[in-house]
Coordinates of C-alpha atoms in Angstrom, one line a residue:
Chain A
X23 CA 0.2 0.3 0.1
X24 CA 0.9 3.6 -0.9
X25 CA 0.0 6.6 1.1
X26 CA 0.6 9.7 -0.7
X27 CA 0.1 13.2 1.6
X28 CA -1.1 15.8 -1.6
X29 CA -2.4 19.5 -1.4
X30 CA -3.8 20.3 -5.0
X31 CA -1.6 20.6 -8.2
X32 CA 1.6 19.1 -7.5
X33 CA -0.4 16.3 -6.1
X34 CA -2.0 15.6 -8.5
X35 CA 0.4 15.4 -11.0
X36 CA 2.8 13.3 -8.3
X37 CA -0.2 11.0 -8.1
X38 CA -1.2 10.6 -11.6
X39 CA 2.8 9.7 -12.1
X40 CA 2.6 6.9 -8.9
X41 CA -0.8 5.4 -10.7
X42 CA 1.2 5.5 -14.2
X43 CA 3.5 2.9 -12.1
X44 CA 1.7 0.9 -9.8
X45 CA -1.9 -0.5 -8.9
X46 CA -4.5 2.1 -7.9
X47 CA -6.0 0.1 -6.2
X48 CA -3.1 0.5 -4.0
X49 CA -2.4 3.8 -3.7
X50 CA -4.3 6.0 -1.0
X51 CA -4.6 9.6 -1.1
X52 CA -4.8 12.0 2.3
X53 CA -5.7 15.7 1.4
X54 CA -5.5 18.4 2.9
X55 CA -9.0 20.2 3.8
X56 CA -7.4 23.2 4.7
X57 CA -8.4 25.5 1.9
X58 CA -11.7 24.3 2.1
X59 CA -14.1 27.0 2.5
X60 CA -17.8 27.7 2.1
X61 CA -19.1 29.9 -0.8
X62 CA -22.1 30.9 -1.8
X63 CA -23.2 28.6 0.7
X64 CA -21.2 25.7 -0.9
X65 CA -19.1 23.9 0.4
X66 CA -15.7 23.4 -1.9
X67 CA -12.7 21.7 -2.0
X68 CA -10.1 22.9 -3.8
X69 CA -7.6 20.1 -3.1
X70 CA -9.4 17.1 -3.3
X71 CA -11.1 18.3 -6.5
X72 CA -8.1 19.1 -8.4
X73 CA -6.7 15.6 -7.6
X74 CA -9.7 14.1 -8.0
X75 CA -10.1 15.8 -11.6
X76 CA -6.3 15.6 -12.6
X77 CA -7.3 11.6 -12.3
X78 CA -10.2 11.6 -14.1
X79 CA -8.1 13.1 -16.5
X80 CA -11.3 15.8 -16.8
X81 CA -8.8 18.7 -14.8
X82 CA -9.1 21.6 -16.9
X83 CA -5.9 22.5 -18.8
X84 CA -6.4 26.3 -19.8
X85 CA -6.5 27.1 -16.2
X86 CA -4.6 23.8 -14.2
X87 CA -8.2 23.6 -12.0
X88 CA -11.7 22.9 -12.5
X89 CA -13.2 20.3 -15.1
X90 CA -12.5 20.1 -18.5
X91 CA -15.4 21.7 -21.3
X92 CA -16.2 23.9 -18.9
X93 CA -18.7 27.5 -19.5
X94 CA -19.1 30.4 -16.5
X95 CA -22.7 31.2 -16.8
X96 CA -23.0 31.1 -13.6
X97 CA -20.2 33.1 -12.6
X98 CA -21.1 35.8 -15.4
X99 CA -24.5 36.4 -14.3
X100 CA -23.1 36.4 -10.0
X101 CA -20.5 39.2 -11.1
X102 CA -23.4 41.1 -12.8
X103 CA -25.4 40.7 -9.9
X104 CA -22.3 41.5 -7.7
X105 CA -20.9 44.7 -9.9
X106 CA -18.0 42.6 -9.8
X107 CA -17.7 42.5 -5.9
X108 CA -18.6 38.0 -6.2
X109 CA -17.4 35.8 -8.4
X110 CA -13.9 36.2 -8.0
X111 CA -13.3 32.7 -7.0
X112 CA -14.3 31.2 -10.1
X113 CA -16.4 28.3 -10.4
X114 CA -17.4 26.9 -13.4
X115 CA -20.9 25.4 -14.5
X116 CA -20.1 21.9 -14.8
X117 CA -17.4 22.5 -11.6
X118 CA -20.4 23.5 -9.7
X119 CA -22.1 20.2 -10.1
X120 CA -19.1 18.4 -7.7
X121 CA -19.7 21.6 -5.4
X122 CA -24.0 21.5 -5.5
X123 CA -23.7 17.4 -4.8
X124 CA -21.3 18.0 -1.6
X125 CA -23.3 20.5 -0.3
X126 CA -26.7 18.5 -0.7
X127 CA -24.6 15.4 0.7
X128 CA -23.2 17.1 3.3
X129 CA -26.7 18.1 4.2
X130 CA -27.8 15.0 4.2
X131 CA -25.7 14.2 7.8
X132 CA -22.7 12.1 5.4
X133 CA -19.1 12.7 6.1
X134 CA -17.0 14.3 4.0
X135 CA -15.1 11.1 3.8
X136 CA -18.4 9.5 2.2
X137 CA -19.2 12.5 -0.9
X138 CA -15.4 12.1 -1.3
X139 CA -15.6 8.6 -2.2
X140 CA -18.5 8.9 -3.9
X141 CA -17.4 11.6 -6.2
X142 CA -13.8 9.5 -7.1
X143 CA -16.5 6.6 -7.3
X144 CA -18.3 8.9 -10.3
X145 CA -15.1 9.9 -11.9
X146 CA -14.2 5.6 -11.6
X147 CA -10.9 6.6 -10.0
X148 CA -9.4 3.4 -9.3
X149 CA -7.1 5.5 -5.8
X150 CA -8.8 5.7 -2.6
X151 CA -9.2 8.9 -1.5
X152 CA -9.2 10.5 1.9
X153 CA -9.3 14.2 3.2
X154 CA -7.4 14.6 5.9
X155 CA -10.0 15.0 8.6
X156 CA -13.8 14.7 8.4
X157 CA -14.0 18.3 10.9
X158 CA -13.6 21.2 10.1
X159 CA -9.7 23.2 9.8
X160 CA -10.0 26.6 8.5
X161 CA -6.1 27.5 7.1
X162 CA -6.1 31.5 7.7
X163 CA -3.7 34.1 6.8
X164 CA -2.0 37.4 8.4
X165 CA -1.5 39.4 5.7
X166 CA 0.3 42.7 5.9
X167 CA -2.0 45.4 4.0
X168 CA -2.3 48.9 4.1
X169 CA -4.2 49.0 7.1
X170 CA -1.9 46.6 8.9
X171 CA -1.9 43.0 9.7
X172 CA -4.9 41.3 8.8
X173 CA -6.2 37.8 9.3
X174 CA -8.1 35.9 6.2
X175 CA -9.0 33.2 5.1
X176 CA -6.7 30.9 2.3
X177 CA -8.5 31.4 0.2
X178 CA -9.1 35.4 0.0
X179 CA -5.3 34.8 0.2
X180 CA -4.7 33.0 -2.5
X181 CA -7.2 33.6 -5.3
X182 CA -9.0 36.9 -3.5
X183 CA -5.4 38.7 -3.4
X184 CA -3.5 36.1 -6.2
X185 CA -1.3 35.3 -3.0
X186 CA 0.4 38.7 -4.0
X187 CA 0.8 40.4 -0.4
X188 CA 3.2 39.6 2.8
X189 CA 2.6 37.1 5.3
X190 CA 3.0 37.0 8.8
X191 CA 1.8 33.8 9.9
X192 CA -0.8 31.0 8.9
X193 CA -3.1 29.7 11.4
X194 CA -5.0 26.5 11.9
X195 CA -8.3 27.1 12.8
X196 CA -10.1 24.0 14.5
X197 CA -7.2 21.9 14.8
X198 CA -7.3 21.7 17.9
X199 CA -10.3 19.5 17.9
X200 CA -9.7 18.1 14.6
X201 CA -9.4 14.1 14.2
X202 CA -7.7 12.4 11.7
X203 CA -10.2 11.3 9.1
X204 CA -11.8 7.7 9.3
X205 CA -9.0 5.2 8.3
X206 CA -6.0 7.6 7.7
X207 CA -4.1 6.8 10.7
X208 CA -5.1 2.6 9.8
X209 CA -3.7 3.5 6.1
X210 CA -0.3 5.4 7.5
X211 CA 0.1 2.9 10.2
X212 CA 0.1 -0.1 7.2
X213 CA 1.5 1.1 4.4
X214 CA 4.8 0.1 2.6
X215 CA 5.3 3.9 1.3
X216 CA 4.7 7.1 2.1
X217 CA 4.9 9.9 0.0
X218 CA 5.3 13.4 0.6
X219 CA 4.1 15.1 -2.3
X220 CA 5.6 18.4 -3.9
X221 CA 2.9 20.6 -2.2
X222 CA 3.3 23.5 -0.6
X223 CA 4.8 22.5 2.5
X224 CA 3.1 25.6 4.4
X225 CA -0.8 25.5 3.4
X226 CA -1.2 22.3 1.7
X227 CA 1.2 19.3 3.8
X228 CA 1.2 21.5 7.1
X229 CA -2.6 21.3 7.8
X230 CA -2.2 17.5 6.8
X231 CA 0.8 16.8 9.1
X232 CA -0.4 18.8 12.1
X233 CA -4.3 17.4 12.4
X234 CA -5.1 14.7 14.7
X235 CA -2.6 12.5 15.3
X236 CA -1.1 12.8 11.3
X237 CA 2.2 14.1 11.9
X238 CA 2.7 11.4 14.9
X239 CA 2.0 9.0 12.9
X240 CA 4.3 9.8 9.9
X241 CA 7.1 10.1 12.0
X242 CA 6.8 6.8 13.3
X243 CA 6.8 5.9 10.0
X244 CA 10.0 7.3 8.7
X245 CA 12.0 4.6 7.3
X246 CA 9.0 4.4 4.9
X247 CA 8.6 8.1 4.3
X248 CA 10.0 9.7 0.8
X249 CA 9.3 13.5 0.2
X250 CA 9.5 15.5 -3.0
X251 CA 10.4 18.7 -2.6
X252 CA 8.6 21.6 -4.0
X253 CA 11.6 24.2 -4.1
X254 CA 13.8 23.9 -6.9
X255 CA 16.8 26.4 -7.0
X256 CA 14.8 28.6 -4.7
X257 CA 11.7 28.9 -6.1
X258 CA 8.3 27.3 -6.4
X259 CA 7.1 26.1 -9.6
X260 CA 3.7 27.6 -8.9
X261 CA 2.3 29.3 -5.8
X262 CA 3.8 31.1 -3.4
X263 CA 6.1 28.5 -1.3
X264 CA 9.1 30.2 -1.5
X265 CA 8.1 33.6 -0.2
X266 CA 5.9 31.5 2.2
X267 CA 8.4 29.6 3.2
X268 CA 11.2 32.9 3.5
X269 CA 8.3 34.6 5.1
X270 CA 8.0 32.3 8.0
X271 CA 11.6 31.8 8.8
X272 CA 12.7 29.0 6.5
X273 CA 14.8 28.8 4.0
X274 CA 13.1 29.0 0.5
X275 CA 14.9 26.3 -0.8
X276 CA 15.9 22.5 -0.3
X277 CA 17.7 22.7 2.2
X278 CA 14.8 24.5 4.1
X279 CA 12.4 21.6 3.3
X280 CA 14.2 19.2 4.1
X281 CA 14.7 20.5 7.6
X282 CA 10.7 20.9 7.5
X283 CA 10.9 17.2 6.7
X284 CA 13.4 15.8 8.2
X285 CA 11.5 14.6 11.7
X286 CA 9.0 13.1 8.8
X287 CA 10.8 11.4 6.1
X288 CA 13.8 9.6 5.4
X289 CA 14.6 10.7 2.0
X290 CA 13.8 13.7 0.2
X291 CA 14.0 13.8 -3.8
X292 CA 15.3 17.0 -5.0
X293 CA 16.2 18.3 -8.4
X294 CA 19.2 18.5 -10.3
X295 CA 19.3 22.0 -10.2
X296 CA 19.5 21.3 -6.5
X297 CA 22.3 18.8 -7.1
X298 CA 25.3 21.4 -5.5
X299 CA 23.0 21.4 -2.1
X300 CA 22.8 18.0 -2.1
X301 CA 25.5 17.5 1.1
X302 CA 23.0 20.2 2.6
X303 CA 20.5 18.1 2.6
X304 CA 22.1 15.2 4.2
X305 CA 23.0 17.3 7.1
X306 CA 19.9 18.3 7.7
X307 CA 19.2 14.6 8.5
X308 CA 17.5 13.3 5.6
X309 CA 19.1 11.0 2.7
X310 CA 18.6 13.6 -0.5
X311 CA 17.7 11.6 -3.9
X312 CA 18.6 13.8 -7.1
X313 CA 16.3 13.4 -9.6
X314 CA 14.5 15.3 -12.4
X315 CA 11.7 16.9 -10.8
X316 CA 9.4 18.9 -12.9
X317 CA 6.2 16.9 -14.1
X318 CA 5.6 19.0 -16.7
X319 CA 4.0 15.8 -18.3
X320 CA 2.5 12.1 -18.0
X321 CA 6.0 10.7 -18.5
X322 CA 7.5 12.9 -16.2
X323 CA 5.5 12.5 -14.0
X324 CA 5.9 8.7 -13.7
X325 CA 10.0 8.7 -14.0
X326 CA 9.6 10.9 -10.9
X327 CA 6.7 8.7 -9.4
X328 CA 9.6 5.7 -10.5
X329 CA 12.5 7.4 -8.3
X330 CA 10.1 8.0 -5.1
X331 CA 8.9 4.4 -4.9
X332 CA 12.2 3.0 -5.6
X333 CA 13.8 5.3 -3.2
X334 CA 11.4 4.0 -0.2
X335 CA 12.3 0.1 -0.8
X336 CA 16.3 1.9 -0.6
X337 CA 15.5 3.5 2.4
X338 CA 13.2 1.1 4.1
Chain B
X1 CA -50.5 53.2 -5.9
X2 CA -50.7 49.8 -7.4
X3 CA -50.1 46.6 -5.2
X4 CA -50.5 43.6 -6.2
X5 CA -50.8 39.8 -3.9
X6 CA -48.8 37.8 -6.0
X7 CA -47.7 34.2 -6.8
X8 CA -45.6 32.9 -10.0
X9 CA -46.3 32.5 -13.5
X10 CA -49.7 34.1 -13.4
X11 CA -49.0 36.5 -11.5
X12 CA -46.0 37.6 -13.4
X13 CA -48.2 37.8 -16.9
X14 CA -50.7 39.7 -14.7
X15 CA -48.0 42.2 -13.8
X16 CA -46.5 42.2 -16.9
X17 CA -49.7 43.2 -18.1
X18 CA -50.2 46.2 -15.5
X19 CA -46.8 47.7 -16.6
X20 CA -48.0 47.7 -20.0
X21 CA -50.8 50.8 -18.9
X22 CA -49.4 52.2 -15.4
X23 CA -46.2 54.0 -14.9
X24 CA -44.4 50.7 -13.3
X25 CA -42.6 52.8 -10.8
X26 CA -46.3 53.0 -9.1
X27 CA -46.4 49.7 -8.7
X28 CA -45.4 46.9 -6.1
X29 CA -45.7 43.4 -6.0
X30 CA -45.9 41.2 -2.6
X31 CA -44.8 38.0 -3.3
X32 CA -45.0 34.9 -1.6
X33 CA -42.4 32.7 0.0
X34 CA -44.0 29.7 1.5
X35 CA -42.6 28.2 -1.9
X36 CA -39.6 29.1 -1.0
X37 CA -36.6 26.4 0.1
X38 CA -32.6 25.6 0.3
X39 CA -31.4 23.1 -2.5
X40 CA -28.4 22.0 -2.6
X41 CA -26.8 24.8 -0.5
X42 CA -28.7 27.7 -1.8
X43 CA -31.3 29.6 -0.8
X44 CA -34.1 29.3 -3.8
X45 CA -37.3 32.0 -4.3
X46 CA -39.1 30.6 -7.2
X47 CA -41.7 33.2 -7.5
X48 CA -40.1 36.1 -6.9
X49 CA -37.3 34.5 -9.6
X50 CA -40.8 33.9 -12.0
X51 CA -41.8 37.4 -11.7
X52 CA -38.5 39.0 -11.7
X53 CA -37.7 37.3 -14.6
X54 CA -40.5 38.0 -16.8
X55 CA -40.7 41.6 -16.0
X56 CA -37.2 41.4 -17.2
X57 CA -38.2 40.1 -20.3
X58 CA -35.8 37.1 -19.3
X59 CA -38.3 34.7 -19.1
X60 CA -37.5 31.1 -20.6
X61 CA -40.3 31.2 -23.3
X62 CA -39.0 27.2 -23.1
X63 CA -39.7 26.2 -20.2
X64 CA -42.2 28.9 -18.2
X65 CA -39.6 29.4 -15.4
X66 CA -35.6 29.8 -15.1
X67 CA -34.1 32.5 -17.9
X68 CA -34.1 32.7 -21.5
X69 CA -30.9 31.4 -22.9
X70 CA -30.0 28.8 -20.3
X71 CA -27.9 25.6 -20.2
X72 CA -28.1 22.7 -18.2
X73 CA -24.4 21.9 -17.0
X74 CA -24.4 21.9 -13.6
X75 CA -27.9 19.9 -12.9
X76 CA -26.1 16.9 -15.4
X77 CA -22.8 17.1 -13.4
X78 CA -25.5 17.1 -10.3
X79 CA -27.4 14.2 -12.0
X80 CA -24.5 11.8 -12.9
X81 CA -23.0 12.2 -9.2
X82 CA -26.5 11.2 -7.6
X83 CA -27.7 8.9 -10.2
X84 CA -30.6 10.8 -11.4
X85 CA -31.6 11.2 -7.6
X86 CA -30.6 15.2 -7.4
X87 CA -31.4 17.4 -10.1
X88 CA -35.0 17.1 -10.1
X89 CA -35.3 20.6 -8.9
X90 CA -33.9 21.9 -12.6
X91 CA -31.8 24.9 -12.2
X92 CA -29.8 26.5 -15.3
X93 CA -26.4 27.7 -15.3
X94 CA -27.7 31.4 -15.2
X95 CA -30.0 31.3 -13.1
X96 CA -27.8 29.6 -10.7
X97 CA -26.1 32.8 -10.4
X98 CA -29.4 34.1 -8.9
X99 CA -29.4 31.7 -6.5
X100 CA -25.4 32.2 -5.5
X101 CA -25.9 35.6 -5.2
X102 CA -28.8 35.9 -3.0
X103 CA -27.0 33.2 -0.6
X104 CA -24.5 35.3 -0.7
X105 CA -26.4 37.8 0.4
X106 CA -28.2 36.3 3.3
X107 CA -25.2 34.9 4.5
X108 CA -23.6 38.4 4.2
X109 CA -26.7 39.2 6.8
X110 CA -29.2 40.9 4.2
X111 CA -32.9 40.3 4.7
X112 CA -34.2 38.8 1.4
X113 CA -36.4 42.3 1.4
X114 CA -32.8 43.7 0.6
X115 CA -31.7 40.8 -1.9
X116 CA -35.1 41.5 -3.4
X117 CA -34.4 45.0 -4.7
X118 CA -30.5 44.6 -5.1
X119 CA -31.7 41.6 -8.1
X120 CA -34.9 43.7 -9.5
X121 CA -32.3 46.4 -9.8
X122 CA -29.4 44.8 -11.6
X123 CA -32.2 43.7 -13.6
X124 CA -33.6 46.8 -14.2
X125 CA -37.3 46.3 -13.3
X126 CA -39.0 49.6 -12.6
X127 CA -41.8 47.6 -10.4
X128 CA -40.9 46.9 -6.7
X129 CA -41.3 43.4 -5.5
X130 CA -41.1 42.8 -1.2
X131 CA -40.8 39.2 -0.6
X132 CA -44.2 38.9 1.5
X133 CA -41.7 38.3 4.8
X134 CA -38.2 38.7 5.4
X135 CA -38.7 35.6 8.2
X136 CA -39.6 31.8 6.8
X137 CA -42.8 30.5 6.4
X138 CA -42.3 27.3 5.1
X139 CA -45.8 25.5 2.8
X140 CA -45.7 22.2 3.1
X141 CA -48.3 19.6 1.9
X142 CA -49.7 16.3 3.2
X143 CA -49.9 13.8 0.2
X144 CA -51.4 10.7 0.4
X145 CA -48.3 7.9 -0.6
X146 CA -48.6 4.2 -0.7
X147 CA -47.5 4.3 2.8
X148 CA -50.4 6.6 4.4
X149 CA -50.4 10.6 4.8
X150 CA -47.4 12.2 4.5
X151 CA -46.0 15.9 5.2
X152 CA -43.6 17.0 2.1
X153 CA -42.1 19.8 0.9
X154 CA -44.1 22.2 -1.6
X155 CA -41.4 21.7 -3.9
X156 CA -40.8 17.9 -3.2
X157 CA -45.0 18.2 -3.7
X158 CA -45.0 20.5 -6.8
X159 CA -42.0 19.8 -9.0
X160 CA -40.5 16.7 -7.6
X161 CA -44.2 14.8 -7.6
X162 CA -45.0 17.2 -10.5
X163 CA -48.1 17.4 -8.3
X164 CA -49.9 14.7 -9.2
X165 CA -50.5 13.0 -5.9
X166 CA -53.4 14.0 -3.6
X167 CA -53.4 16.6 -1.4
X168 CA -55.0 16.0 1.9
X169 CA -53.7 19.3 3.8
X170 CA -51.2 22.4 3.5
X171 CA -49.8 23.6 6.6
X172 CA -47.6 27.3 6.6
X173 CA -44.3 26.5 8.6
X174 CA -43.4 29.3 10.5
X175 CA -46.0 31.6 10.0
X176 CA -46.9 32.3 13.8
X177 CA -43.8 34.5 13.7
X178 CA -43.7 35.7 10.2
X179 CA -43.8 39.3 10.7
X180 CA -45.1 40.7 7.4
X181 CA -41.7 41.9 5.2
X182 CA -40.7 45.9 5.6
X183 CA -43.6 48.6 4.2
X184 CA -45.7 45.9 3.2
X185 CA -48.5 46.8 5.5
X186 CA -48.1 50.2 4.6
X187 CA -48.0 49.7 0.9
X188 CA -51.5 47.3 1.0
X189 CA -52.9 50.8 3.8
X190 CA -51.9 53.3 1.1
X191 CA -52.4 51.9 -2.2
X192 CA -55.4 53.5 -4.4
X193 CA -55.7 49.8 -5.9
X194 CA -54.7 46.2 -4.6
X195 CA -55.1 43.4 -7.3
X196 CA -55.0 40.0 -6.0
X197 CA -53.6 37.6 -9.0
X198 CA -54.6 34.8 -10.6
X199 CA -52.3 32.4 -8.8
X200 CA -53.0 29.6 -6.7
X201 CA -55.4 30.8 -4.0
X202 CA -53.9 27.6 -1.3
X203 CA -50.8 27.8 -1.8
X204 CA -49.6 30.9 -3.7
X205 CA -52.0 34.1 -2.3
X206 CA -52.9 31.9 0.7
X207 CA -49.5 31.9 2.1
X208 CA -49.4 36.2 1.4
X209 CA -52.5 36.6 3.3
X210 CA -51.9 34.4 5.8
X211 CA -48.7 36.3 7.0
X212 CA -48.3 38.8 9.8
X213 CA -51.7 41.0 9.1
X214 CA -51.3 41.0 5.2
X215 CA -55.4 39.8 5.5
X216 CA -56.4 42.0 8.1
X217 CA -54.4 45.1 6.3
X218 CA -56.5 43.2 2.4
X219 CA -60.2 43.1 4.2
X220 CA -59.0 46.9 5.7
X221 CA -58.8 47.8 1.4
X222 CA -61.5 45.2 0.6
X223 CA -63.0 48.4 -1.6
X224 CA -59.7 49.1 -3.3
X225 CA -59.3 45.4 -3.9
X226 CA -60.3 43.1 -7.1
X227 CA -59.4 39.9 -7.5
X228 CA -58.6 38.1 -11.0
X229 CA -59.8 34.3 -10.6
X230 CA -57.2 31.7 -11.8
X231 CA -60.1 29.0 -12.5
X232 CA -61.8 29.5 -15.7
X233 CA -64.7 26.7 -16.1
X234 CA -63.5 24.7 -13.0
X235 CA -59.8 24.9 -14.2
X236 CA -56.6 25.9 -13.6
X237 CA -54.8 27.2 -16.8
X238 CA -51.8 25.6 -15.5
X239 CA -50.8 23.6 -12.0
X240 CA -52.7 21.7 -9.3
X241 CA -55.4 25.2 -7.9
X242 CA -58.6 23.1 -9.5
X243 CA -57.3 20.1 -7.5
X244 CA -56.4 21.3 -4.9
X245 CA -59.5 23.4 -4.0
X246 CA -61.4 20.4 -4.8
X247 CA -59.4 18.4 -2.1
X248 CA -59.5 21.0 0.6
X249 CA -63.2 21.4 0.8
X250 CA -63.6 24.7 -1.7
X251 CA -65.2 24.3 -5.3
X252 CA -63.1 24.3 -7.8
X253 CA -65.0 26.9 -9.9
X254 CA -65.3 30.5 -9.6
X255 CA -67.5 30.8 -7.4
X256 CA -65.3 28.6 -5.0
X257 CA -63.1 31.7 -5.6
X258 CA -65.0 34.4 -5.3
X259 CA -66.0 33.1 -1.7
X260 CA -61.9 32.4 -0.7
X261 CA -61.6 36.0 -1.5
X262 CA -65.0 37.6 -0.6
X263 CA -63.5 38.8 2.7
X264 CA -60.7 40.6 0.8
X265 CA -61.6 41.9 -2.8
X266 CA -64.7 43.9 -3.5
X267 CA -64.9 42.7 -7.1
X268 CA -63.4 39.8 -9.0
X269 CA -63.1 39.5 -12.4
X270 CA -64.3 36.3 -13.8
X271 CA -63.7 34.6 -17.6
X272 CA -66.2 34.7 -20.4
X273 CA -66.6 30.9 -20.2
X274 CA -67.7 31.6 -16.6
X275 CA -70.3 34.5 -17.5
X276 CA -72.7 32.0 -17.1
X277 CA -72.1 31.5 -12.6
X278 CA -72.0 35.4 -12.1
X279 CA -75.2 35.4 -9.9
X280 CA -73.6 33.0 -7.9
X281 CA -70.2 34.7 -7.6
X282 CA -72.3 37.8 -6.9
X283 CA -74.1 36.1 -4.2
X284 CA -70.6 34.9 -2.5
X285 CA -70.6 38.4 -1.5
X286 CA -68.1 39.9 -4.0
X287 CA -68.9 41.7 -7.4
X288 CA -68.2 39.4 -10.4
X289 CA -66.5 41.1 -13.6
X290 CA -66.6 39.1 -16.7
X291 CA -63.8 39.3 -19.6
X292 CA -61.4 37.6 -21.2
X293 CA -58.9 36.4 -18.4
X294 CA -56.3 34.1 -20.4
X295 CA -53.1 36.1 -20.8
X296 CA -51.7 34.1 -23.8
X297 CA -49.4 37.4 -25.0
X298 CA -48.5 40.7 -23.8
X299 CA -52.1 42.4 -25.7
X300 CA -54.4 39.8 -23.3
X301 CA -52.2 40.4 -20.3
X302 CA -52.4 44.6 -21.1
X303 CA -56.2 44.0 -22.0
X304 CA -57.1 42.5 -18.4
X305 CA -54.7 44.7 -16.5
X306 CA -56.9 47.6 -18.0
X307 CA -60.5 45.7 -16.9
X308 CA -58.4 45.0 -13.2
X309 CA -58.2 48.5 -12.9
X310 CA -60.9 49.9 -14.1
X311 CA -62.5 48.0 -12.1
X312 CA -61.1 49.2 -8.7
X313 CA -62.3 52.7 -10.5
X314 CA -65.9 51.5 -10.4
X315 CA -65.9 49.8 -7.2
X316 CA -64.0 52.1 -5.0

C-alpha cells in the first residue's frame, strides 16, 4: 500500500505518476482540506477536486483547476448581480455540479470522507481519496496590508489577493479539536510507502501533518516515508511556497524543505538543479535523492514516481 | 399606487400587463415566499424569480420558468454524481447565478427584501418587489401516498411529484411568528388599487394573506381590492389549483374562488366562459366582472390589466 500526503496541483501530478506505475487500488491519498471554504452557500474542497479531476483525466488544461469543457454562465450572472464584487473565486458551471452534490450530501448528514468516496467513484478513480479530516480545519493567513495586519481566509489570500501580499502568520483554525479522518491513521500505520507530495509545505502538507496525530503517525513510519521537494533552485514551480517559507522563517530552498521534513521522512527527492545542495540536505538529517522533479507531462510524472517508489525500497 | 399580491407564472403575466398600462414606479408586488426552499445549500425563491425574470423580459419561453438562453451543465453533473436522485429541481447555469447571489447576500446578513431589491435593480425593473416576509414561512403539503399520509415540502410536491398526488392538507410552517416584510403593510394601507393576481389561492396567495397581518390589511382595503380568478370553467390554466381547491373542501370554480376572496376583495374578474356563474359569484358577496382572462400574450395581459384597474375605479 502506498499513502500519499497531498495538496493540490503538485500532488495531483505526483499521484498521476504513481498510478501510472503502481496499481491504483493500492494507492491512498490523504488530502489537505484546510483550503476548504463555504462560498455562496456551497462547500468547496479545492485540493480534493484538483486531485480528483486530475486523476479522472478531466482537469481543465486551460486553467489548471476545475473541469475540462467548462462554461462560466453562473459566474457571469453572479458578477453582474454583484457588480464584480463576487465571482473572484471562479466556479465553472460543470464544477458547480460537484459543489452542489457535495453540499447536498453534507446537508443530508454524510461525512466529507463519504462524499469524497462517492465523487471519486463517479469518476471511476481507482485511487482511494481520504480527506485529512471530517472536522473543519480552516487555514487562516495573516497578511500585511495598508491598514496593518489582517487575518483572512486562505482563498481570500490565494485567489482573492493572488497570493501577492506579505504573509506574517499561518494559523489552522479548529486544529486542536480536529481528528484525522476515518482510516487515515490506519492507512499510514500499514503503508509500505508514504510519499509527501511536492505541495506547499506550509499550507498544503502542513495542515495534513498537523491534524489529529497524522504527523506523529508519519514520523513513526519515517523509514518508509519519502518526500519530494516542491522548491527547485529556491523557487516554487507555482504558487507562493517560496515566499511563504521565507516569510515564516524557513529557508526557501531544498535545504529549508529538508529541515522541515527530516522528522517525517527519511529521503527527500530534490531536483537536479539543486544537486549542489545535496550535502546540506544530508546534513539536515534526510537522505537526498537527486532526480528531475518537474512533472511537465505524464512521462515525467511517471519517471519521478519511479524514483520516489524505488527510493523507499532503498530507504527501508 | 398599485399593489399586487403575487405568486408565480399567473401573477408575473398579470404584472406584465399592469406595467404595460401603468407607470411601473407606481406598482408594488408583494410576492409569495412560502415556496422558497434551500436546495443544495442555495436559497431559492421560485415566485420572486419568476416575477423578476418575466418583468425583465428574460423568462425562459421554453420552460416558463428560469432564464432565457439557459444551459444545464451543473445539473447534468449533479445528476451524474447522484445517479439521478438529485437534480429533479432543475436549475439552469445562468439561473444558478441568481441563487448564488441571493445565498451570498443572505449569508452576509442582508434581508430577503434587500436582496430582492438588488436583484430587481440589476434587471432594471421599475416595479418594486417585496417578499411577503423576511421570516421563513414554509408551505408544507400533506399528501396521500402508498405508505399513508406524508408531509412534504412544497417543491417536493410541486416539482418532485409533479403535483400528481392527492393533497389532504396544506400547512404553513413558521406562519405564527412571521411578520410581514418591511413596508408591505404600509403599501397595502396606502394603495389606490390592490390586485389579487390569478395565482393558486391555496399555495400562492394563501400564504401571502396569512402572513403577519397582510390578510387583515387587505380586508381593511376591500373596497380597493380586485381579484382575478385563476380558475376558468372549473380548471386551472396551469398547475394544481383546481384539484387542490376541491381536495381542501372548496369548490373548484369561480364560485369557490369568490367565496375565498369575498372577505378581501370587492370585485372578482371571471372569465367569459364563466359568465353563466356571475350570479353565484355575486351571491358569494363579491361583484363579478366578466372579461377574457387568459393572458396568452402581452396584448391579452394588458387588456386584462385594463379591466382590473378600471374595475377598481368602478368599485371604490
